[in-house]
Amino acid sequence: MEENKNTPAAEESKAVPRRKGGLYARVNMSVKTANILVTVLIAAMIIVTVYIVNHNGFTVEFDTDGGSRIESVKVMHSETVPVTEEPVKEGFVFTGWYTDPDCTESFDIEEDPVTGSMTLYAGWEKEE
Amino acid sequence: MSAAIKRKGRLSARLDEFKAKSGADKRRAVVDLLFNNAMYIIIVIAIIYIAIQVPAFLSTSSIVNIISLTAAKLPIALGIGGAIVLTGTDISAGRCVGLTACISAALLQMTNYANKIFPDLEVMPLWIVLLIVIAVGAAVGLVNGFFVAKFKLHPFIVTLSTQLIVYGLILMFLMIGSNNGQTLSGLDSSYTDFVKGTLFRIDGVAVPKYVLYAVILTALMWLVWNKTKFGKNMFAVGSNEEAANVSGVNVFWTIVIVFVIAGAMYGITGFIEGARIASCSANTGLNYESDAIAACVIGGVSFVGGTGKISGIVIGVFLLQIIFVGLNFLSVDQNLLYVIKGMIILVACAIDMRKYLARK
């Protein structure tokens, strides 16, 4: 830009400010006010985050597809699900827990660690 | 080496400059430094806290996981970065990724998979699918760019409408044949290998191939931003559209191309994402743009326009993924993570605005 200072285009561009403020063009406050705003927002963010981290835990829900009801449990990261009771359903045999409703991805409730909130689906096989 | 010396020189020059200042100026400089880097300071403190609480956070597998997630989210941020340099944004990005992910998955399902969306379709060559999704993404970008450039509509409004249109297209696409809106899975191994295959191993932990693709895209975008005439024009238009216009920049095409490149980036992200998550539904890509916008603003791509660096975007995405993975280690539920994400965007923008006011 500097080398063609004498062209009319460059001269005209001097008349308009180089930066217009973009999204903040209409912001009209002192730096002091902005400091207070930023401080308050940061404080709010930290308070919310600390609150959320203190109320942590993933919820594991159980969908027994008409079988006996199992209450959802709260589990921490990389722990296993602390549920040992198996659901029962008349006329069916329980085949294990699955992470999808179609019961294709099995989940070993005693071994597999939890890494997020999820719903486990009970697999059933018709009783002979 | 010379770069390191130069940086050291710059640092000591800054230090001398700082020493020469009077008391009040010194205090102001320190306050500026603290405020401008507040986000980095908070993130570093958070990382230290999480690492102490959960040592597994710094294990090799966790670090590789963070790097992989960064690589997966990087292309979309590189695309949005251009729109932010133009003082705009693009909120159609996430849905665009969703659409292109669904298209890639649909065209690359195993031939013997029972629930194929196109039952008679052979597995297509990867490069054709990649070109198709890039074209689809670029087409959405073209629409965005055209309305922003031609009618001077605010990008928020234009991309909000394309976001909805694209979401409708995803839903219609998933209803094709007998699919009835179901999740697309059962992908061909050539596709999953190409994206998720092992690039190399660190300590026995596999680094997926898409990390390499992210590196290539980053290098490409760095060249576009820094070494091409288009890149210079983009920064000129972002700084001041009228000034750029009078100095002979084609403002219309600069804006259109920024959005088209962004769209192409979403197409590539969709292609990678389809194989990465391996089951694409209408919710794939939801809210991806929020992470990308937050990453760009944290990385110093300012809404003031005309400022930003590719390295900043990479750092922004990386820091954000560290925080998200760390909060997951602290057992923070995905639903509550949205609250934290929203606050991060608000704080990052407030700091960005404060920087602008302090310079003015």
Coordinates of C-alpha atoms in Angstrom, one line a residue:
Chain A
M1 CA 0.0 0.0 0.0
E2 CA 2.8 2.4 0.9
E3 CA 4.5 2.5 -2.5
N4 CA 1.6 4.1 -4.4
K5 CA 1.0 6.9 -2.0
N6 CA 0.5 9.4 -4.8
T7 CA -2.2 7.7 -6.7
P8 CA -5.6 9.2 -6.3
A9 CA -7.0 6.0 -5.0
A10 CA -4.6 5.9 -2.1
E11 CA -5.2 9.6 -1.3
E12 CA -8.9 9.0 -1.2
S13 CA -8.5 6.0 1.1
K14 CA -6.7 8.3 3.5
A15 CA -9.9 10.3 3.9
V16 CA -11.8 7.2 5.2
P17 CA -10.4 5.6 8.4
R18 CA -8.5 2.4 7.8
R19 CA -10.5 0.5 10.4
K20 CA -14.1 1.0 11.1
G21 CA -14.5 -1.2 14.1
G22 CA -16.5 -4.0 12.4
L23 CA -18.9 -5.6 14.7
Y24 CA -17.9 -3.1 17.5
A25 CA -18.3 0.0 15.3
R26 CA -21.2 1.2 17.5
V27 CA -19.7 0.3 20.8
N28 CA -19.3 3.6 22.7
M29 CA -17.9 3.0 26.2
S30 CA -14.7 3.9 28.0
V31 CA -12.0 1.3 28.5
K32 CA -12.7 1.5 32.3
T33 CA -16.4 0.4 31.7
A34 CA -15.1 -2.3 29.4
N35 CA -12.7 -3.5 32.1
I36 CA -15.6 -3.8 34.6
L37 CA -17.7 -5.6 32.0
V38 CA -15.0 -8.1 31.2
T39 CA -14.2 -8.7 34.9
V40 CA -17.9 -9.3 35.7
L41 CA -18.2 -11.7 32.8
I42 CA -15.1 -13.6 33.7
A43 CA -16.3 -13.9 37.3
A44 CA -19.6 -15.1 36.1
M45 CA -18.0 -17.7 33.8
I46 CA -15.7 -19.0 36.7
I47 CA -18.6 -19.2 39.1
V48 CA -20.8 -21.1 36.7
T49 CA -18.0 -23.5 35.8
V50 CA -17.1 -24.1 39.4
Y51 CA -20.7 -24.8 40.2
I52 CA -21.1 -27.2 37.2
V53 CA -17.8 -29.0 38.1
N54 CA -19.0 -29.4 41.7
H55 CA -22.3 -30.9 40.5
N56 CA -20.6 -33.2 38.1
G57 CA -21.4 -36.8 37.2
F58 CA -22.8 -38.5 34.2
T59 CA -26.3 -39.9 34.2
V60 CA -26.7 -43.5 33.0
E61 CA -30.3 -44.3 32.3
F62 CA -31.8 -47.8 31.6
D63 CA -34.3 -48.6 29.0
T64 CA -35.7 -52.1 29.7
D65 CA -38.2 -52.1 26.9
G66 CA -41.2 -53.1 29.1
G67 CA -39.1 -55.1 31.6
S68 CA -38.7 -54.2 35.3
R69 CA -37.8 -50.6 36.0
I70 CA -34.2 -49.8 37.0
E71 CA -33.5 -46.3 38.4
S72 CA -30.9 -44.2 36.6
V73 CA -27.6 -43.7 38.3
K74 CA -24.9 -41.1 38.5
V75 CA -21.4 -42.2 37.5
M76 CA -18.1 -40.4 37.4
H77 CA -15.7 -40.5 34.5
S78 CA -13.9 -43.8 33.9
E79 CA -15.8 -45.6 36.6
T80 CA -18.1 -48.6 35.9
V81 CA -21.8 -48.6 36.3
P82 CA -22.7 -49.6 39.9
V83 CA -25.7 -51.7 39.0
T84 CA -25.7 -55.4 39.5
E85 CA -29.4 -56.3 39.4
E86 CA -30.6 -57.6 36.1
P87 CA -34.0 -56.6 34.7
V88 CA -36.8 -59.2 34.3
K89 CA -39.5 -59.4 31.7
E90 CA -42.1 -62.1 31.5
G91 CA -41.6 -64.5 28.7
F92 CA -38.1 -63.2 27.9
V93 CA -34.5 -63.9 28.9
F94 CA -32.1 -61.0 29.5
T95 CA -29.1 -61.1 27.2
G96 CA -27.2 -58.0 28.4
W97 CA -27.0 -54.3 28.0
Y98 CA -26.5 -52.4 24.7
T99 CA -25.7 -48.8 23.9
D100 CA -28.1 -48.6 21.0
P101 CA -31.9 -49.4 20.8
D102 CA -31.3 -52.0 18.1
C103 CA -29.0 -53.9 20.5
T104 CA -26.0 -54.3 18.3
E105 CA -23.3 -52.5 20.3
S106 CA -23.0 -54.4 23.6
F107 CA -21.9 -52.8 26.8
D108 CA -20.2 -54.8 29.5
I109 CA -21.7 -53.3 32.7
E110 CA -19.0 -54.7 35.0
E111 CA -16.0 -53.9 32.8
D112 CA -16.6 -50.9 30.5
P113 CA -15.8 -47.5 31.9
V114 CA -18.3 -44.6 31.5
T115 CA -17.1 -41.6 29.5
G116 CA -20.3 -39.7 29.2
S117 CA -24.0 -39.6 29.9
M118 CA -25.9 -42.4 28.1
T119 CA -28.9 -44.7 28.0
L120 CA -28.4 -48.4 28.1
Y121 CA -30.9 -50.7 26.4
A122 CA -31.7 -54.1 27.7
G123 CA -31.4 -57.0 25.2
W124 CA -34.1 -59.7 25.4
E125 CA -34.5 -63.1 23.8
K126 CA -37.8 -64.9 23.7
E127 CA -38.1 -67.7 26.2
E128 CA -38.3 -71.1 24.7
Chain B
M1 CA 17.2 -20.1 14.7
S2 CA 17.1 -16.6 13.2
A3 CA 13.4 -16.4 14.0
A4 CA 14.2 -17.2 17.7
I5 CA 16.8 -14.5 17.8
K6 CA 14.5 -12.1 16.2
R7 CA 11.7 -12.9 18.7
K8 CA 14.1 -12.5 21.6
G9 CA 15.2 -9.2 20.2
R10 CA 11.6 -8.1 19.9
L11 CA 10.9 -9.2 23.5
S12 CA 13.9 -7.3 24.9
A13 CA 12.9 -4.3 22.9
R14 CA 9.4 -4.5 24.4
L15 CA 11.0 -4.8 27.8
D16 CA 13.1 -1.7 27.3
E17 CA 10.0 0.1 26.0
F18 CA 8.2 -1.0 29.2
K19 CA 11.0 0.2 31.5
A20 CA 11.0 3.6 29.8
K21 CA 7.4 4.2 30.7
S22 CA 6.2 6.3 33.6
G23 CA 4.4 4.8 36.6
A24 CA 0.9 5.3 35.4
D25 CA 1.7 4.1 31.9
K26 CA 3.4 1.0 33.4
R27 CA 0.3 0.2 35.4
R28 CA -1.9 0.6 32.3
A29 CA 0.5 -1.7 30.3
V30 CA 0.2 -4.4 32.9
V31 CA -3.6 -4.1 33.1
D32 CA -3.8 -4.3 29.3
L33 CA -1.6 -7.4 29.3
L34 CA -3.7 -9.1 31.9
F35 CA -7.0 -8.3 30.3
N36 CA -5.9 -9.1 26.7
N37 CA -4.6 -12.5 27.8
A38 CA -7.3 -13.2 30.4
M39 CA -8.7 -16.1 28.5
Y40 CA -5.3 -17.8 28.1
I41 CA -4.5 -17.3 31.8
I42 CA -7.9 -18.9 32.8
I43 CA -7.4 -21.8 30.4
V44 CA -3.8 -22.5 31.7
I45 CA -5.0 -22.4 35.3
A46 CA -7.9 -24.8 34.4
I47 CA -5.5 -27.2 32.7
I48 CA -3.2 -27.2 35.7
Y49 CA -6.2 -27.8 38.0
I50 CA -7.6 -30.7 35.9
A51 CA -4.1 -32.3 35.5
I52 CA -3.7 -32.3 39.3
Q53 CA -7.3 -33.7 39.9
V54 CA -7.2 -36.3 37.2
P55 CA -3.6 -37.4 36.2
A56 CA -5.0 -39.5 33.4
F57 CA -5.7 -36.2 31.6
L58 CA -2.0 -35.9 30.7
S59 CA -1.6 -39.5 29.6
T60 CA -0.5 -40.2 26.0
S61 CA -3.9 -41.6 24.9
S62 CA -5.6 -38.5 26.3
I63 CA -3.2 -36.1 24.5
V64 CA -3.5 -38.0 21.2
N65 CA -7.3 -37.8 21.7
I66 CA -7.1 -34.0 22.2
I67 CA -4.9 -33.6 19.1
S68 CA -7.3 -35.8 17.0
L69 CA -10.3 -33.8 18.1
T70 CA -8.4 -30.6 17.3
A71 CA -7.6 -31.9 13.8
A72 CA -11.3 -32.9 13.3
K73 CA -12.6 -29.4 14.3
L74 CA -9.8 -27.4 12.6
P75 CA -11.0 -27.2 9.0
I76 CA -14.4 -25.7 9.9
A77 CA -12.6 -23.1 12.1
L78 CA -10.3 -22.2 9.2
G79 CA -13.3 -21.6 7.0
I80 CA -15.2 -19.5 9.5
G81 CA -12.0 -17.5 10.3
G82 CA -12.2 -15.9 6.8
A83 CA -15.8 -14.8 7.4
I84 CA -14.8 -13.3 10.8
V85 CA -11.9 -11.4 9.2
L86 CA -14.7 -9.8 7.0
T87 CA -16.4 -8.9 10.4
G88 CA -19.1 -11.4 9.5
T89 CA -19.6 -15.0 10.7
D90 CA -21.2 -18.1 9.3
I91 CA -23.7 -20.0 11.4
S92 CA -24.6 -22.4 8.6
A93 CA -21.3 -24.3 9.1
G94 CA -22.5 -27.0 11.5
R95 CA -25.5 -28.0 9.3
C96 CA -23.4 -27.9 6.2
V97 CA -21.0 -30.4 7.9
G98 CA -24.1 -32.5 8.8
L99 CA -25.3 -32.6 5.2
T100 CA -22.0 -33.4 3.6
A101 CA -21.3 -36.0 6.3
C102 CA -24.7 -37.7 5.5
I103 CA -24.0 -37.5 1.7
S104 CA -20.5 -39.1 2.2
A105 CA -21.9 -41.8 4.4
A106 CA -24.7 -42.6 2.0
L107 CA -22.5 -42.9 -1.0
L108 CA -19.9 -45.0 0.8
Q109 CA -21.9 -47.7 2.6
M110 CA -20.8 -51.3 2.4
T111 CA -22.3 -53.1 -0.6
N112 CA -23.6 -56.0 1.6
Y113 CA -25.1 -53.7 4.3
A114 CA -28.7 -54.5 5.0
N115 CA -30.1 -51.0 5.5
K116 CA -28.5 -49.2 2.6
I117 CA -30.0 -45.9 1.6
F118 CA -29.2 -46.5 -2.1
P119 CA -29.5 -50.3 -2.3
D120 CA -28.2 -50.7 -5.8
L121 CA -25.3 -48.3 -5.5
E122 CA -21.8 -49.8 -5.7
V123 CA -19.2 -48.2 -3.4
M124 CA -18.1 -45.0 -5.2
P125 CA -14.4 -44.0 -5.6
L126 CA -13.4 -41.8 -2.6
W127 CA -12.1 -38.9 -4.7
I128 CA -15.4 -38.6 -6.5
V129 CA -17.3 -38.5 -3.2
L130 CA -14.8 -36.0 -1.8
L131 CA -15.3 -33.7 -4.9
I132 CA -19.1 -34.0 -4.6
V133 CA -19.2 -33.0 -0.9
I134 CA -16.7 -30.1 -1.6
A135 CA -19.0 -29.0 -4.4
V136 CA -22.1 -29.2 -2.1
G137 CA -20.3 -27.2 0.6
A138 CA -19.0 -24.6 -1.9
A139 CA -22.5 -24.3 -3.3
V140 CA -23.9 -23.3 0.1
G141 CA -21.0 -21.0 0.5
L142 CA -21.7 -19.4 -2.9
V143 CA -25.3 -18.7 -1.8
N144 CA -24.1 -17.2 1.5
G145 CA -21.4 -15.1 -0.2
F146 CA -23.7 -13.9 -3.0
F147 CA -26.3 -12.5 -0.6
V148 CA -23.8 -11.0 1.8
A149 CA -21.8 -9.4 -1.1
K150 CA -24.6 -8.3 -3.4
F151 CA -27.3 -7.2 -1.1
K152 CA -25.1 -6.3 1.9
L153 CA -27.3 -8.4 4.2
H154 CA -25.7 -9.2 7.5
P155 CA -24.0 -12.6 7.4
F156 CA -25.9 -13.6 10.6
I157 CA -29.2 -13.4 8.7
V158 CA -28.0 -14.9 5.5
T159 CA -26.3 -17.9 7.1
L160 CA -29.2 -18.3 9.6
S161 CA -31.5 -18.9 6.6
T162 CA -29.1 -21.2 4.8
Q163 CA -28.6 -23.1 8.1
L164 CA -32.4 -23.8 8.2
I165 CA -32.5 -24.6 4.5
V166 CA -29.6 -27.0 4.8
Y167 CA -31.2 -28.7 7.8
G168 CA -34.3 -29.2 5.8
L169 CA -32.2 -30.8 3.0
I170 CA -30.6 -33.2 5.5
L171 CA -34.0 -34.3 6.8
M172 CA -35.2 -34.8 3.2
F173 CA -32.0 -36.6 2.3
L174 CA -32.4 -39.0 5.2
M175 CA -36.0 -39.8 4.0
I176 CA -34.8 -41.1 0.6
G177 CA -35.8 -44.6 -0.3
S178 CA -36.8 -46.8 2.7
N179 CA -34.3 -45.1 5.0
N180 CA -37.1 -43.2 6.8
G181 CA -34.8 -40.8 8.7
Q182 CA -32.6 -43.5 10.2
T183 CA -29.0 -43.1 11.1
L184 CA -26.6 -43.9 8.3
S185 CA -24.0 -46.5 9.3
G186 CA -22.3 -49.6 7.9
L187 CA -19.6 -47.7 6.1
D188 CA -17.2 -49.2 3.5
S189 CA -13.8 -50.1 4.9
S190 CA -12.0 -48.1 2.2
Y191 CA -13.6 -44.9 3.5
T192 CA -13.1 -45.5 7.2
D193 CA -9.5 -46.6 6.6
F194 CA -8.8 -43.5 4.5
V195 CA -10.0 -41.2 7.3
K196 CA -9.5 -43.2 10.6
G197 CA -6.6 -45.5 9.6
T198 CA -3.4 -45.3 11.6
L199 CA -1.0 -42.6 10.5
F200 CA 1.7 -43.6 13.1
R201 CA 1.8 -44.7 16.7
I202 CA 3.0 -42.8 19.7
D203 CA 3.5 -45.2 22.7
G204 CA 1.2 -47.6 21.0
V205 CA -1.6 -45.1 20.7
A206 CA -2.7 -44.8 17.1
V207 CA -2.8 -41.3 15.5
P208 CA -5.6 -41.2 12.9
K209 CA -4.9 -40.1 9.3
Y210 CA -7.2 -37.1 9.5
V211 CA -4.6 -35.4 11.6
L212 CA -2.4 -35.3 8.5
Y213 CA -5.3 -33.9 6.4
A214 CA -5.9 -31.2 8.9
V215 CA -2.1 -30.3 8.7
I216 CA -2.3 -30.1 4.9
L217 CA -5.4 -27.9 5.0
T218 CA -3.9 -25.6 7.6
A219 CA -0.8 -25.2 5.4
L220 CA -3.0 -24.5 2.4
M221 CA -5.0 -21.9 4.2
W222 CA -1.9 -20.3 5.5
L223 CA -0.6 -19.9 1.9
V224 CA -4.0 -18.5 0.8
W225 CA -4.2 -16.0 3.7
N226 CA -0.6 -14.8 3.6
K227 CA 0.9 -15.4 0.1
T228 CA -1.9 -14.7 -2.3
K229 CA -3.4 -11.5 -3.6
F230 CA -6.8 -12.8 -2.6
G231 CA -5.6 -13.1 1.0
K232 CA -4.4 -9.5 1.0
N233 CA -7.7 -8.4 -0.5
M234 CA -9.6 -10.3 2.2
F235 CA -7.8 -8.4 5.0
A236 CA -8.3 -5.1 3.2
V237 CA -12.0 -5.7 2.8
G238 CA -12.2 -6.8 6.4
S239 CA -10.5 -3.6 7.6
N240 CA -12.5 -1.2 5.6
E241 CA -14.7 -2.1 2.7
E242 CA -14.9 1.4 1.1
A243 CA -11.2 1.9 1.4
A244 CA -10.5 -1.5 -0.3
N245 CA -13.0 -0.6 -3.0
V246 CA -11.4 2.7 -3.9
S247 CA -8.0 1.1 -4.0
G248 CA -9.2 -1.3 -6.6
V249 CA -10.1 -4.4 -4.7
N250 CA -13.0 -6.4 -6.2
V251 CA -15.0 -6.4 -3.0
F252 CA -17.9 -8.6 -4.4
W253 CA -15.7 -11.5 -5.5
T254 CA -13.5 -11.3 -2.4
I255 CA -16.5 -11.8 -0.1
V256 CA -18.0 -14.5 -2.3
I257 CA -14.7 -16.5 -2.5
V258 CA -14.2 -16.2 1.3
F259 CA -17.6 -17.9 1.8
V260 CA -17.0 -20.4 -1.0
I261 CA -13.7 -21.5 0.5
A262 CA -15.4 -21.7 3.9
G263 CA -18.1 -23.9 2.3
A264 CA -15.5 -26.2 0.7
M265 CA -13.9 -26.5 4.2
Y266 CA -17.2 -27.6 5.7
G267 CA -17.5 -30.2 2.9
I268 CA -14.1 -31.6 3.8
T269 CA -15.0 -31.6 7.5
G270 CA -18.2 -33.4 6.6
F271 CA -16.3 -36.1 4.7
I272 CA -13.9 -36.6 7.6
E273 CA -16.7 -36.4 10.2
G274 CA -18.9 -39.0 8.4
A275 CA -16.2 -41.7 8.9
R276 CA -14.9 -40.4 12.2
I277 CA -18.3 -40.7 14.1
A278 CA -19.3 -43.6 11.8
S279 CA -23.1 -43.0 12.2
C280 CA -24.6 -39.9 10.6
S281 CA -28.0 -38.6 11.6
A282 CA -29.8 -35.3 11.3
N283 CA -28.0 -34.1 14.4
T284 CA -24.5 -34.6 13.0
G285 CA -22.7 -31.3 13.0
L286 CA -25.2 -29.5 15.3
N287 CA -23.6 -26.4 16.8
Y288 CA -20.1 -27.1 15.3
E289 CA -20.0 -23.4 14.3
S290 CA -20.2 -22.3 17.9
D291 CA -17.0 -24.1 18.8
A292 CA -15.3 -22.8 15.6
I293 CA -16.4 -19.2 16.3
A294 CA -15.2 -19.4 19.9
A295 CA -11.9 -20.9 18.8
C296 CA -11.3 -18.1 16.2
V297 CA -12.1 -15.3 18.7
I298 CA -9.9 -16.9 21.4
G299 CA -7.2 -17.2 18.8
G300 CA -7.2 -13.5 18.0
V301 CA -9.3 -13.4 14.8
S302 CA -11.1 -10.2 15.8
F303 CA -14.7 -9.2 15.0
V304 CA -13.1 -5.7 14.4
G305 CA -12.2 -7.1 11.0
G306 CA -9.0 -7.4 9.0
T307 CA -7.0 -9.0 11.8
G308 CA -6.3 -12.7 12.4
K309 CA -3.7 -15.4 11.9
I310 CA -4.0 -19.0 10.9
S311 CA -1.7 -19.9 13.9
G312 CA -4.1 -18.1 16.2
I313 CA -7.0 -20.3 14.9
V314 CA -5.0 -23.5 15.4
I315 CA -4.1 -22.4 19.0
G316 CA -7.8 -21.4 19.6
V317 CA -9.2 -24.8 18.5
F318 CA -6.5 -26.6 20.5
L319 CA -7.1 -24.7 23.7
L320 CA -10.8 -25.2 23.4
Q321 CA -10.5 -28.9 22.9
I322 CA -8.2 -29.2 25.9
I323 CA -10.8 -27.6 28.0
F324 CA -13.7 -29.7 26.7
V325 CA -11.7 -33.0 27.1
G326 CA -10.6 -31.8 30.6
L327 CA -14.2 -31.0 31.7
N328 CA -15.2 -34.5 30.4
F329 CA -12.5 -36.0 32.7
L330 CA -14.1 -34.0 35.5
S331 CA -17.4 -35.8 34.7
V332 CA -19.1 -32.7 33.4
D333 CA -22.2 -33.7 31.5
Q334 CA -22.5 -32.8 27.8
N335 CA -25.7 -30.8 28.4
L336 CA -24.0 -28.5 31.0
L337 CA -21.0 -28.1 28.7
Y338 CA -23.2 -26.0 26.5
V339 CA -23.6 -23.4 29.3
I340 CA -19.9 -23.2 29.6
K341 CA -19.4 -22.9 25.9
G342 CA -21.8 -20.0 25.7
M343 CA -20.1 -18.2 28.5
I344 CA -16.7 -18.8 26.8
I345 CA -17.9 -17.1 23.6
L346 CA -19.3 -14.2 25.5
V347 CA -16.1 -13.6 27.5
A348 CA -13.9 -14.0 24.4
C349 CA -16.0 -11.4 22.5
A350 CA -15.9 -9.0 25.5
I351 CA -12.1 -9.3 25.7
D352 CA -11.9 -8.8 21.9
M353 CA -14.1 -5.7 22.2
R354 CA -12.0 -4.4 25.1
K355 CA -8.8 -4.8 23.0
Y356 CA -10.5 -2.7 20.2
L357 CA -11.5 0.0 22.7
A358 CA -8.0 0.2 24.3
R359 CA -6.4 0.6 20.8
K360 CA -8.9 3.2 19.6

